[in-house]
Amino acid sequence: MLYNMSSEQNELTQTPLLKIWVPWVHSTLSRRRGSSVPQFTNSPTVIVMVGLPARGKTYISKKLARYLNWIGVNTAVFNLGQYRREAVQTYKNYEFFRPDNEEAMKIRRNCASNALTDIGAYFTKEQGQVAVFDATNTTRERRGLILSFAKEKGYKVFFVESVCDDPDIIEQNIMQVKLSSPDYENCDKEEALEDFLKRIECYKMTYVPLDEEKDRHLSYIKIFNVGSRYLVNRVQDHIQSRIVYYLMNIHVTPRSIYLSRHGESDLNLLGRIGGDSGLSTRGQMYASALAAFVQSQSIRDLKVWTSHMKRTIQTAEALGVPYEQWKALNEIDAGMCEEMTYEEIQDHHPEEFALRDQDKYRYRYPKGESYEDMVHRLEPVIMELERQENVLVICHQAVMRCLLAYFLDKSADELPYLRCPLHTVLKLTPVAYGCKVESIFLNVQAVNTHREKPPNVDINRKTEDALQTVPEHV
Amino acid sequence: MPRELTQNRIQKLWIPCKDDRASMPSRAGDPHLANPPTVIVMVGLPARGKTYISKKLTRYLNWIGIPTKVFNVGEYRREAVKQYSSYDFFKSDNEDAVKIRRQCALAALRDLKAYLSEEGGQVAVFDATNTTRERRDLILNFGMENNFRIFFIESVCEDPEVIATNIMEVKVSCPDYQDCNKTDAMADFQKRIACYRQTYQPLDPDNNDRHLSFIKVIDVGRRYLVNRIQDHIQSKIVYYLMNIHVQPRTIYLCRHGESEDNQQGRLGGDSGLSVRGKKFAAALGGFMEGQNLKGLKVWTSQLRRSIQTAEAVGVPYEQWKALNEIDAGVCEEMTYDEVKEKFPEEFALRDEDKYYYRYPRGESYQDLVQRVEPVIMELERQENVLVICHQAVMRGLLAYFLDKSADEMPYLKCPLHTVLKLTPVAYGCKVESIFLNVEAVNTHRERPEEVKRGPGTLIRRNSVTPLTSPEPLKKPRIDGLEESIIPETVPKTLSLCAAAHLPLAMASPNMKRCATLP
């Protein structure tokens, strides 16, 4: 397939927003061959959860979906319990789940079919790439049904089985998330616990775990006792490899993550973005206040991380404890706009300024980065945060927005507008299926650096429209 | 009162000023330095890929800056027992041999300990069969005494084809069989395996070994059993092992075609191809077609010149921002002369320590390695790949494949219009350099002779510093063997294929004769 050397052939043009080089539209190569994001997989993947109730399947489903969405893989969870609650408006008791309850079995089978249909629609109509089928899927028959469905449509299947026989863990799971479920809203705790344990017994009667021999051709990971052991079989592609790596790094030990920006910097005061300036006087006061705050929290084995930029390191120095510097935590590179004020950017690059407002997540500064680029560079930080326990991350506005979006499951559209003011610590504590956030302002004044999206994002807008939402500065 | 910060001149890292009294340790450069050293213990019958895994893993860890070294007990044994006779040496009832083998293991452990405790090593790979509980208990005690973390990697495989291939690839050509023909070597080696099999106790995750940290690699990666990962390094090791494979394939590395900036001698930037560069792109297309590859993936950076080059190859390609050329910061688009004129100090510093040197507002080779690591991981997963990148990036990738140190990396020769074809072979990588016959400027700057070398700038343990996997000790000392039985039992002129009479300790009555002796 040799190509003729035409002068048009190597002509490329750079897309204005993403700054990606693509073949010039008029060239003979009309089909765009380049992809600007590495391909993780070439077919949609169904992740099938397997396991008795209260083994953490929904916890894993939600967390995994959150991670995959954050790294840019469109993922949705399909929870069979919700389909069942739709179909059977009121839950009576565990008897619904008895294997000899024919009528209930019919309903449950219908729910499963509906969920699979919805999964198909998600892939074909909503550009979904990964669907997590969150149900017990404890019988060979049910798993066979899913495998046939996937085979017919050309989807890949990856099973995630959670096996746990530690009664303490199971009881804790039940207390944390089951007793407050809609199924038990009119029950007292004791009754709910008892009923749920009987529910588990119903499933146990027909539970056939994934088998090393019989299921040796399937792709799966078996997680034993919340991660003390894993059995991984036939990883097919990149996305499955990443999923396995992620699952092997997460844990459920209680801990807190503290996110904070550096103290106010000299450039902050001037309304200038980027750069590598030091702390202002108020910034130094914040650093001391942060030290006092950390002391007061009496955090066990706290790790402190900073970026490679002076202002975060100066802030950490005030804490008087060892800290680790990560280049990956550096602020977004504003390329040609480094150290400019928004007014100057509007003055010198009005078109760029407007493009940024049009799609702040994907917009890449000329010779700089985008939020999307930053998410990729922060992924190792997130992975290590998952492994760690108590950590304080001292970083920057855009970086903190990316990290926060991961923990709070915010979309790409919301991410660049998350509020991360100076001199405020965000304390994140995992709870049930999500994350509790406490915002603690440490009582040292600072400039506001948050710029809302202005109403007019047109390239030809007037200067005052462009600068409408710029925060005040010196 | 927070300490004053200063930015060190080569790495541009902010560190507390030296004259400050309250010295709290701060670790610039890379996290996770506080962990105790790790001993990776290979487990498995012969020809299960233990040495292959040991070497590859060591190469990877060194490249990402974790000082790692392999201690191969077989080499200690070859030192102690100069001439390999036959598989009888490995019989479990051969008491003398058993003693020697134990001494070899102890000697290896002794050297391993020195590496981790005194020579700045962070990870040591103990490459031996370690197939008995007794041997593994010995190692576990050793670990406990010295506060080393122990992580086992067991390779289990019963596919006879895989094993035979392994034996042919690396065993028949090993020193033990240098005077043998392949068939005899194969036969002897199979018997050797049988010796080990008699006493083999695999890791038992359900009972005996449930508290140990390990990964069982089953059937060359079809399945893995992972037990009790303790820390970051073990997690990374597991991830790496789960991504590597042994399918034959080829990796092609090349730079973009000559660019307009190249012609002017300018660094960085984002210019397009020159006329000659476009010729190269076409030639590259022709060359790749001629290679007749199945399922070729093409990767480029997001810079124009590499994409233009890919366009000419005529297959779909993927753009990786991680493959972009090193960011020269304030020096972007300058010629070397302009840099020398505008930033003479920076220019000199770069020559002083090109690996660690970070351009002001730019990157260093050290930063590059960290950035490019996901590309390496994906390259390991893939099969045939052509990577069209840039000079510094290509040096970084090449250093990984060819096990080059941080010191050598910035001076590896990666000329324009030349494709490097890398093929995995035995324990390493074969390189072929193919110049596609289109002239281009030379962009390679040699290490200047007259440069005063800085005092090993801030080389922290575990900072991202590729080290070449250290050479195994040529002459391992094996204590405790002096007083033993060796002089009587090691026949000087014996080899597998010797015709001479064989002392009972080392030979079996049914020795097959074969090729001539030295």
mmCIF file of N, CA and C in Angstrom, chain B residues 175-260:
data_model
loop_
_atom_site.group_PDB
_atom_site.id
_atom_site.type_symbol
_atom_site.label_atom_id
_atom_site.label_comp_id
_atom_site.label_asym_id
_atom_site.label_seq_id
_atom_site.Cartn_x
_atom_site.Cartn_y
_atom_site.Cartn_z
ATOM 1 N N PRO B 175 27.178 -22.572 29.491
ATOM 2 C CA PRO B 175 28.518 -23.118 29.720
ATOM 3 C C PRO B 175 28.529 -24.592 30.131
ATOM 4 N N ASP B 176 27.485 -25.011 30.836
ATOM 5 C CA ASP B 176 27.459 -26.410 31.268
ATOM 6 C C ASP B 176 27.553 -27.376 30.103
ATOM 7 N N TYR B 177 27.031 -26.959 28.953
ATOM 8 C CA TYR B 177 26.936 -27.900 27.844
ATOM 9 C C TYR B 177 27.780 -27.476 26.653
ATOM 10 N N GLN B 178 28.840 -26.737 26.916
ATOM 11 C CA GLN B 178 29.548 -26.172 25.768
ATOM 12 C C GLN B 178 30.202 -27.236 24.895
ATOM 13 N N ASP B 179 30.427 -28.383 25.445
ATOM 14 C CA ASP B 179 31.075 -29.407 24.628
ATOM 15 C C ASP B 179 30.138 -30.511 24.217
ATOM 16 N N CYS B 180 28.902 -30.185 24.186
ATOM 17 C CA CYS B 180 27.917 -31.203 23.906
ATOM 18 C C CYS B 180 27.111 -30.903 22.685
ATOM 19 N N ASN B 181 26.565 -31.915 22.064
ATOM 20 C CA ASN B 181 25.628 -31.634 20.990
ATOM 21 C C ASN B 181 24.243 -31.437 21.600
ATOM 22 N N LYS B 182 23.383 -30.850 20.798
ATOM 23 C CA LYS B 182 22.100 -30.399 21.330
ATOM 24 C C LYS B 182 21.258 -31.533 21.898
ATOM 25 N N THR B 183 21.230 -32.630 21.205
ATOM 26 C CA THR B 183 20.365 -33.725 21.649
ATOM 27 C C THR B 183 20.780 -34.233 23.017
ATOM 28 N N ASP B 184 22.096 -34.386 23.181
ATOM 29 C CA ASP B 184 22.580 -34.883 24.467
ATOM 30 C C ASP B 184 22.321 -33.882 25.578
ATOM 31 N N ALA B 185 22.543 -32.608 25.224
ATOM 32 C CA ALA B 185 22.316 -31.578 26.232
ATOM 33 C C ALA B 185 20.858 -31.595 26.669
ATOM 34 N N MET B 186 19.988 -31.690 25.682
ATOM 35 C CA MET B 186 18.557 -31.709 25.974
ATOM 36 C C MET B 186 18.220 -32.881 26.883
ATOM 37 N N ALA B 187 18.731 -34.030 26.541
ATOM 38 C CA ALA B 187 18.426 -35.233 27.330
ATOM 39 C C ALA B 187 18.926 -35.089 28.758
ATOM 40 N N ASP B 188 20.155 -34.606 28.902
ATOM 41 C CA ASP B 188 20.699 -34.446 30.247
ATOM 42 C C ASP B 188 19.876 -33.434 31.037
ATOM 43 N N PHE B 189 19.511 -32.366 30.346
ATOM 44 C CA PHE B 189 18.789 -31.322 31.072
ATOM 45 C C PHE B 189 17.434 -31.825 31.542
ATOM 46 N N GLN B 190 16.782 -32.603 30.724
ATOM 47 C CA GLN B 190 15.483 -33.147 31.137
ATOM 48 C C GLN B 190 15.652 -34.006 32.393
ATOM 49 N N LYS B 191 16.748 -34.723 32.438
ATOM 50 C CA LYS B 191 16.985 -35.558 33.630
ATOM 51 C C LYS B 191 17.278 -34.680 34.839
ATOM 52 N N ARG B 192 17.928 -33.566 34.570
ATOM 53 C CA ARG B 192 18.207 -32.625 35.655
ATOM 54 C C ARG B 192 16.897 -32.142 36.259
ATOM 55 N N ILE B 193 15.982 -31.796 35.363
ATOM 56 C CA ILE B 193 14.670 -31.333 35.843
ATOM 57 C C ILE B 193 14.026 -32.406 36.705
ATOM 58 N N ALA B 194 14.133 -33.650 36.250
ATOM 59 C CA ALA B 194 13.522 -34.755 37.000
ATOM 60 C C ALA B 194 14.079 -34.836 38.420
ATOM 61 N N CYS B 195 15.367 -34.554 38.570
ATOM 62 C CA CYS B 195 15.965 -34.559 39.910
ATOM 63 C C CYS B 195 15.265 -33.559 40.823
ATOM 64 N N TYR B 196 15.076 -32.380 40.292
ATOM 65 C CA TYR B 196 14.437 -31.345 41.097
ATOM 66 C C TYR B 196 12.992 -31.703 41.414
ATOM 67 N N ARG B 197 12.354 -32.302 40.443
ATOM 68 C CA ARG B 197 10.928 -32.575 40.597
ATOM 69 C C ARG B 197 10.629 -33.438 41.815
ATOM 70 N N GLN B 198 11.580 -34.310 42.130
ATOM 71 C CA GLN B 198 11.354 -35.239 43.244
ATOM 72 C C GLN B 198 11.135 -34.517 44.564
ATOM 73 N N THR B 199 11.808 -33.369 44.719
ATOM 74 C CA THR B 199 11.710 -32.689 46.017
ATOM 75 C C THR B 199 10.981 -31.356 45.909
ATOM 76 N N TYR B 200 10.309 -31.148 44.795
ATOM 77 C CA TYR B 200 9.684 -29.841 44.561
ATOM 78 C C TYR B 200 8.432 -29.684 45.420
ATOM 79 N N GLN B 201 8.409 -28.633 46.220
ATOM 80 C CA GLN B 201 7.225 -28.294 46.997
ATOM 81 C C GLN B 201 6.760 -26.904 46.549
ATOM 82 N N PRO B 202 5.767 -26.841 45.676
ATOM 83 C CA PRO B 202 5.331 -25.528 45.193
ATOM 84 C C PRO B 202 4.798 -24.673 46.342
ATOM 85 N N LEU B 203 4.748 -23.381 46.101
ATOM 86 C CA LEU B 203 4.170 -22.499 47.116
ATOM 87 C C LEU B 203 2.716 -22.912 47.341
ATOM 88 N N ASP B 204 2.316 -22.914 48.581
ATOM 89 C CA ASP B 204 0.987 -23.401 48.940
ATOM 90 C C ASP B 204 0.167 -22.261 49.550
ATOM 91 N N PRO B 205 -0.628 -21.605 48.729
ATOM 92 C CA PRO B 205 -1.334 -20.426 49.227
ATOM 93 C C PRO B 205 -2.419 -20.739 50.253
ATOM 94 N N ASP B 206 -2.905 -21.971 50.248
ATOM 95 C CA ASP B 206 -4.018 -22.282 51.136
ATOM 96 C C ASP B 206 -3.581 -22.578 52.551
ATOM 97 N N ASN B 207 -2.404 -23.136 52.699
ATOM 98 C CA ASN B 207 -1.998 -23.511 54.047
ATOM 99 C C ASN B 207 -0.617 -23.012 54.420
ATOM 100 N N ASN B 208 0.364 -23.773 54.020
ATOM 101 C CA ASN B 208 1.700 -23.491 54.505
ATOM 102 C C ASN B 208 2.198 -22.082 54.214
ATOM 103 N N ASP B 209 1.880 -21.579 53.035
ATOM 104 C CA ASP B 209 2.487 -20.309 52.625
ATOM 105 C C ASP B 209 1.502 -19.165 52.565
ATOM 106 N N ARG B 210 0.377 -19.301 53.249
ATOM 107 C CA ARG B 210 -0.655 -18.272 53.085
ATOM 108 C C ARG B 210 -0.263 -16.900 53.637
ATOM 109 N N HIS B 211 0.781 -16.853 54.481
ATOM 110 C CA HIS B 211 1.188 -15.552 55.008
ATOM 111 C C HIS B 211 2.319 -14.918 54.212
ATOM 112 N N LEU B 212 2.784 -15.630 53.199
ATOM 113 C CA LEU B 212 3.901 -15.086 52.427
ATOM 114 C C LEU B 212 3.399 -14.174 51.310
ATOM 115 N N SER B 213 4.252 -13.291 50.867
ATOM 116 C CA SER B 213 3.923 -12.425 49.729
ATOM 117 C C SER B 213 4.510 -13.048 48.485
ATOM 118 N N PHE B 214 3.657 -13.339 47.501
ATOM 119 C CA PHE B 214 4.196 -13.945 46.297
ATOM 120 C C PHE B 214 3.250 -13.818 45.123
ATOM 121 N N ILE B 215 3.802 -14.084 43.943
ATOM 122 C CA ILE B 215 2.994 -14.252 42.747
ATOM 123 C C ILE B 215 3.392 -15.572 42.097
ATOM 124 N N LYS B 216 2.383 -16.349 41.758
ATOM 125 C CA LYS B 216 2.607 -17.579 41.007
ATOM 126 C C LYS B 216 2.266 -17.280 39.569
ATOM 127 N N VAL B 217 3.222 -17.432 38.664
ATOM 128 C CA VAL B 217 2.959 -17.197 37.250
ATOM 129 C C VAL B 217 2.723 -18.567 36.623
ATOM 130 N N ILE B 218 1.552 -18.790 36.095
ATOM 131 C CA ILE B 218 1.190 -20.125 35.627
ATOM 132 C C ILE B 218 1.080 -20.145 34.116
ATOM 133 N N ASP B 219 1.755 -21.116 33.499
ATOM 134 C CA ASP B 219 1.715 -21.290 32.046
ATOM 135 C C ASP B 219 2.049 -19.993 31.314
ATOM 136 N N VAL B 220 3.199 -19.472 31.622
ATOM 137 C CA VAL B 220 3.738 -18.285 30.938
ATOM 138 C C VAL B 220 2.747 -17.127 30.902
ATOM 139 N N GLY B 221 2.005 -16.949 31.982
ATOM 140 C CA GLY B 221 1.166 -15.762 32.063
ATOM 141 C C GLY B 221 -0.292 -15.965 31.739
ATOM 142 N N ARG B 222 -0.708 -17.188 31.539
ATOM 143 C CA ARG B 222 -2.130 -17.398 31.310
ATOM 144 C C ARG B 222 -2.886 -17.088 32.586
ATOM 145 N N ARG B 223 -2.282 -17.455 33.698
ATOM 146 C CA ARG B 223 -2.952 -17.257 34.989
ATOM 147 C C ARG B 223 -1.945 -16.814 36.028
ATOM 148 N N TYR B 224 -2.408 -16.042 36.989
ATOM 149 C CA TYR B 224 -1.551 -15.571 38.077
ATOM 150 C C TYR B 224 -2.278 -15.740 39.394
ATOM 151 N N LEU B 225 -1.517 -16.128 40.414
ATOM 152 C CA LEU B 225 -2.072 -16.114 41.755
ATOM 153 C C LEU B 225 -1.222 -15.142 42.554
ATOM 154 N N VAL B 226 -1.853 -14.129 43.108
ATOM 155 C CA VAL B 226 -1.112 -13.074 43.808
ATOM 156 C C VAL B 226 -1.523 -13.085 45.267
ATOM 157 N N ASN B 227 -0.566 -13.198 46.140
ATOM 158 C CA ASN B 227 -0.877 -13.281 47.564
ATOM 159 C C ASN B 227 -0.189 -12.203 48.382
ATOM 160 N N ARG B 228 -0.977 -11.434 49.115
ATOM 161 C CA ARG B 228 -0.459 -10.492 50.105
ATOM 162 C C ARG B 228 0.610 -9.527 49.611
ATOM 163 N N ILE B 229 0.248 -8.693 48.667
ATOM 164 C CA ILE B 229 1.179 -7.650 48.236
ATOM 165 C C ILE B 229 1.356 -6.682 49.393
ATOM 166 N N GLN B 230 2.602 -6.399 49.732
ATOM 167 C CA GLN B 230 2.848 -5.562 50.907
ATOM 168 C C GLN B 230 3.011 -4.083 50.589
ATOM 169 N N ASP B 231 3.596 -3.769 49.446
ATOM 170 C CA ASP B 231 3.934 -2.364 49.224
ATOM 171 C C ASP B 231 3.959 -2.001 47.749
ATOM 172 N N HIS B 232 4.316 -0.748 47.502
ATOM 173 C CA HIS B 232 4.292 -0.187 46.164
ATOM 174 C C HIS B 232 5.162 -0.965 45.195
ATOM 175 N N ILE B 233 6.371 -1.309 45.624
ATOM 176 C CA ILE B 233 7.289 -1.949 44.697
ATOM 177 C C ILE B 233 6.782 -3.331 44.303
ATOM 178 N N GLN B 234 6.188 -4.046 45.231
ATOM 179 C CA GLN B 234 5.637 -5.356 44.904
ATOM 180 C C GLN B 234 4.450 -5.213 43.953
ATOM 181 N N SER B 235 3.674 -4.161 44.160
ATOM 182 C CA SER B 235 2.537 -3.913 43.280
ATOM 183 C C SER B 235 3.008 -3.625 41.858
ATOM 184 N N LYS B 236 4.066 -2.842 41.742
ATOM 185 C CA LYS B 236 4.600 -2.526 40.412
ATOM 186 C C LYS B 236 5.192 -3.751 39.754
ATOM 187 N N ILE B 237 5.870 -4.579 40.550
ATOM 188 C CA ILE B 237 6.461 -5.795 40.012
ATOM 189 C C ILE B 237 5.360 -6.702 39.464
ATOM 190 N N VAL B 238 4.287 -6.849 40.231
ATOM 191 C CA VAL B 238 3.185 -7.700 39.790
ATOM 192 C C VAL B 238 2.587 -7.161 38.492
ATOM 193 N N TYR B 239 2.376 -5.857 38.446
ATOM 194 C CA TYR B 239 1.807 -5.241 37.252
ATOM 195 C C TYR B 239 2.707 -5.498 36.050
ATOM 196 N N TYR B 240 4.000 -5.329 36.246
ATOM 197 C CA TYR B 240 4.945 -5.546 35.155
ATOM 198 C C TYR B 240 4.897 -6.985 34.675
ATOM 199 N N LEU B 241 4.960 -7.929 35.624
ATOM 200 C CA LEU B 241 4.957 -9.339 35.255
ATOM 201 C C LEU B 241 3.694 -9.710 34.507
ATOM 202 N N MET B 242 2.583 -9.059 34.884
ATOM 203 C CA MET B 242 1.335 -9.392 34.216
ATOM 204 C C MET B 242 1.226 -8.772 32.831
ATOM 205 N N ASN B 243 2.146 -7.916 32.486
ATOM 206 C CA ASN B 243 2.074 -7.285 31.169
ATOM 207 C C ASN B 243 3.080 -7.838 30.166
ATOM 208 N N ILE B 244 4.109 -8.535 30.665
ATOM 209 C CA ILE B 244 5.110 -9.020 29.716
ATOM 210 C C ILE B 244 4.649 -10.345 29.108
ATOM 211 N N HIS B 245 5.171 -10.644 27.939
ATOM 212 C CA HIS B 245 4.829 -11.912 27.291
ATOM 213 C C HIS B 245 6.049 -12.389 26.518
ATOM 214 N N VAL B 246 5.955 -13.612 25.988
ATOM 215 C CA VAL B 246 7.113 -14.138 25.276
ATOM 216 C C VAL B 246 6.826 -14.421 23.811
ATOM 217 N N GLN B 247 5.762 -13.849 23.291
ATOM 218 C CA GLN B 247 5.474 -14.047 21.862
ATOM 219 C C GLN B 247 6.568 -13.385 21.048
ATOM 220 N N PRO B 248 7.011 -14.025 20.015
ATOM 221 C CA PRO B 248 8.015 -13.377 19.166
ATOM 222 C C PRO B 248 7.393 -12.148 18.513
ATOM 223 N N ARG B 249 8.170 -11.089 18.481
ATOM 224 C CA ARG B 249 7.683 -9.872 17.838
ATOM 225 C C ARG B 249 8.854 -8.933 17.649
ATOM 226 N N THR B 250 8.615 -7.842 16.951
ATOM 227 C CA THR B 250 9.697 -6.898 16.679
ATOM 228 C C THR B 250 9.240 -5.484 17.007
ATOM 229 N N ILE B 251 10.153 -4.724 17.602
ATOM 230 C CA ILE B 251 9.878 -3.321 17.884
ATOM 231 C C ILE B 251 10.793 -2.480 17.019
ATOM 232 N N TYR B 252 10.203 -1.545 16.297
ATOM 233 C CA TYR B 252 10.966 -0.646 15.443
ATOM 234 C C TYR B 252 10.968 0.732 16.078
ATOM 235 N N LEU B 253 12.169 1.286 16.277
ATOM 236 C CA LEU B 253 12.257 2.641 16.817
ATOM 237 C C LEU B 253 12.883 3.531 15.762
ATOM 238 N N CYS B 254 12.261 4.678 15.533
ATOM 239 C CA CYS B 254 12.933 5.633 14.657
ATOM 240 C C CYS B 254 12.496 7.031 15.040
ATOM 241 N N ARG B 255 13.225 7.999 14.550
ATOM 242 C CA ARG B 255 12.824 9.390 14.756
ATOM 243 C C ARG B 255 11.972 9.829 13.574
ATOM 244 N N HIS B 256 11.327 10.959 13.750
ATOM 245 C CA HIS B 256 10.624 11.610 12.642
ATOM 246 C C HIS B 256 11.648 11.883 11.546
ATOM 247 N N GLY B 257 11.153 12.154 10.358
ATOM 248 C CA GLY B 257 12.067 12.581 9.303
ATOM 249 C C GLY B 257 12.691 13.920 9.662
ATOM 250 N N GLU B 258 13.783 14.254 8.985
ATOM 251 C CA GLU B 258 14.460 15.535 9.247
ATOM 252 C C GLU B 258 13.438 16.673 9.179
ATOM 253 N N SER B 259 13.518 17.571 10.158
ATOM 254 C CA SER B 259 12.550 18.673 10.194
ATOM 255 C C SER B 259 13.239 19.968 9.790
ATOM 256 N N GLU B 260 12.429 20.977 9.573
ATOM 257 C CA GLU B 260 12.992 22.280 9.218
ATOM 258 C C GLU B 260 13.838 22.821 10.354
#
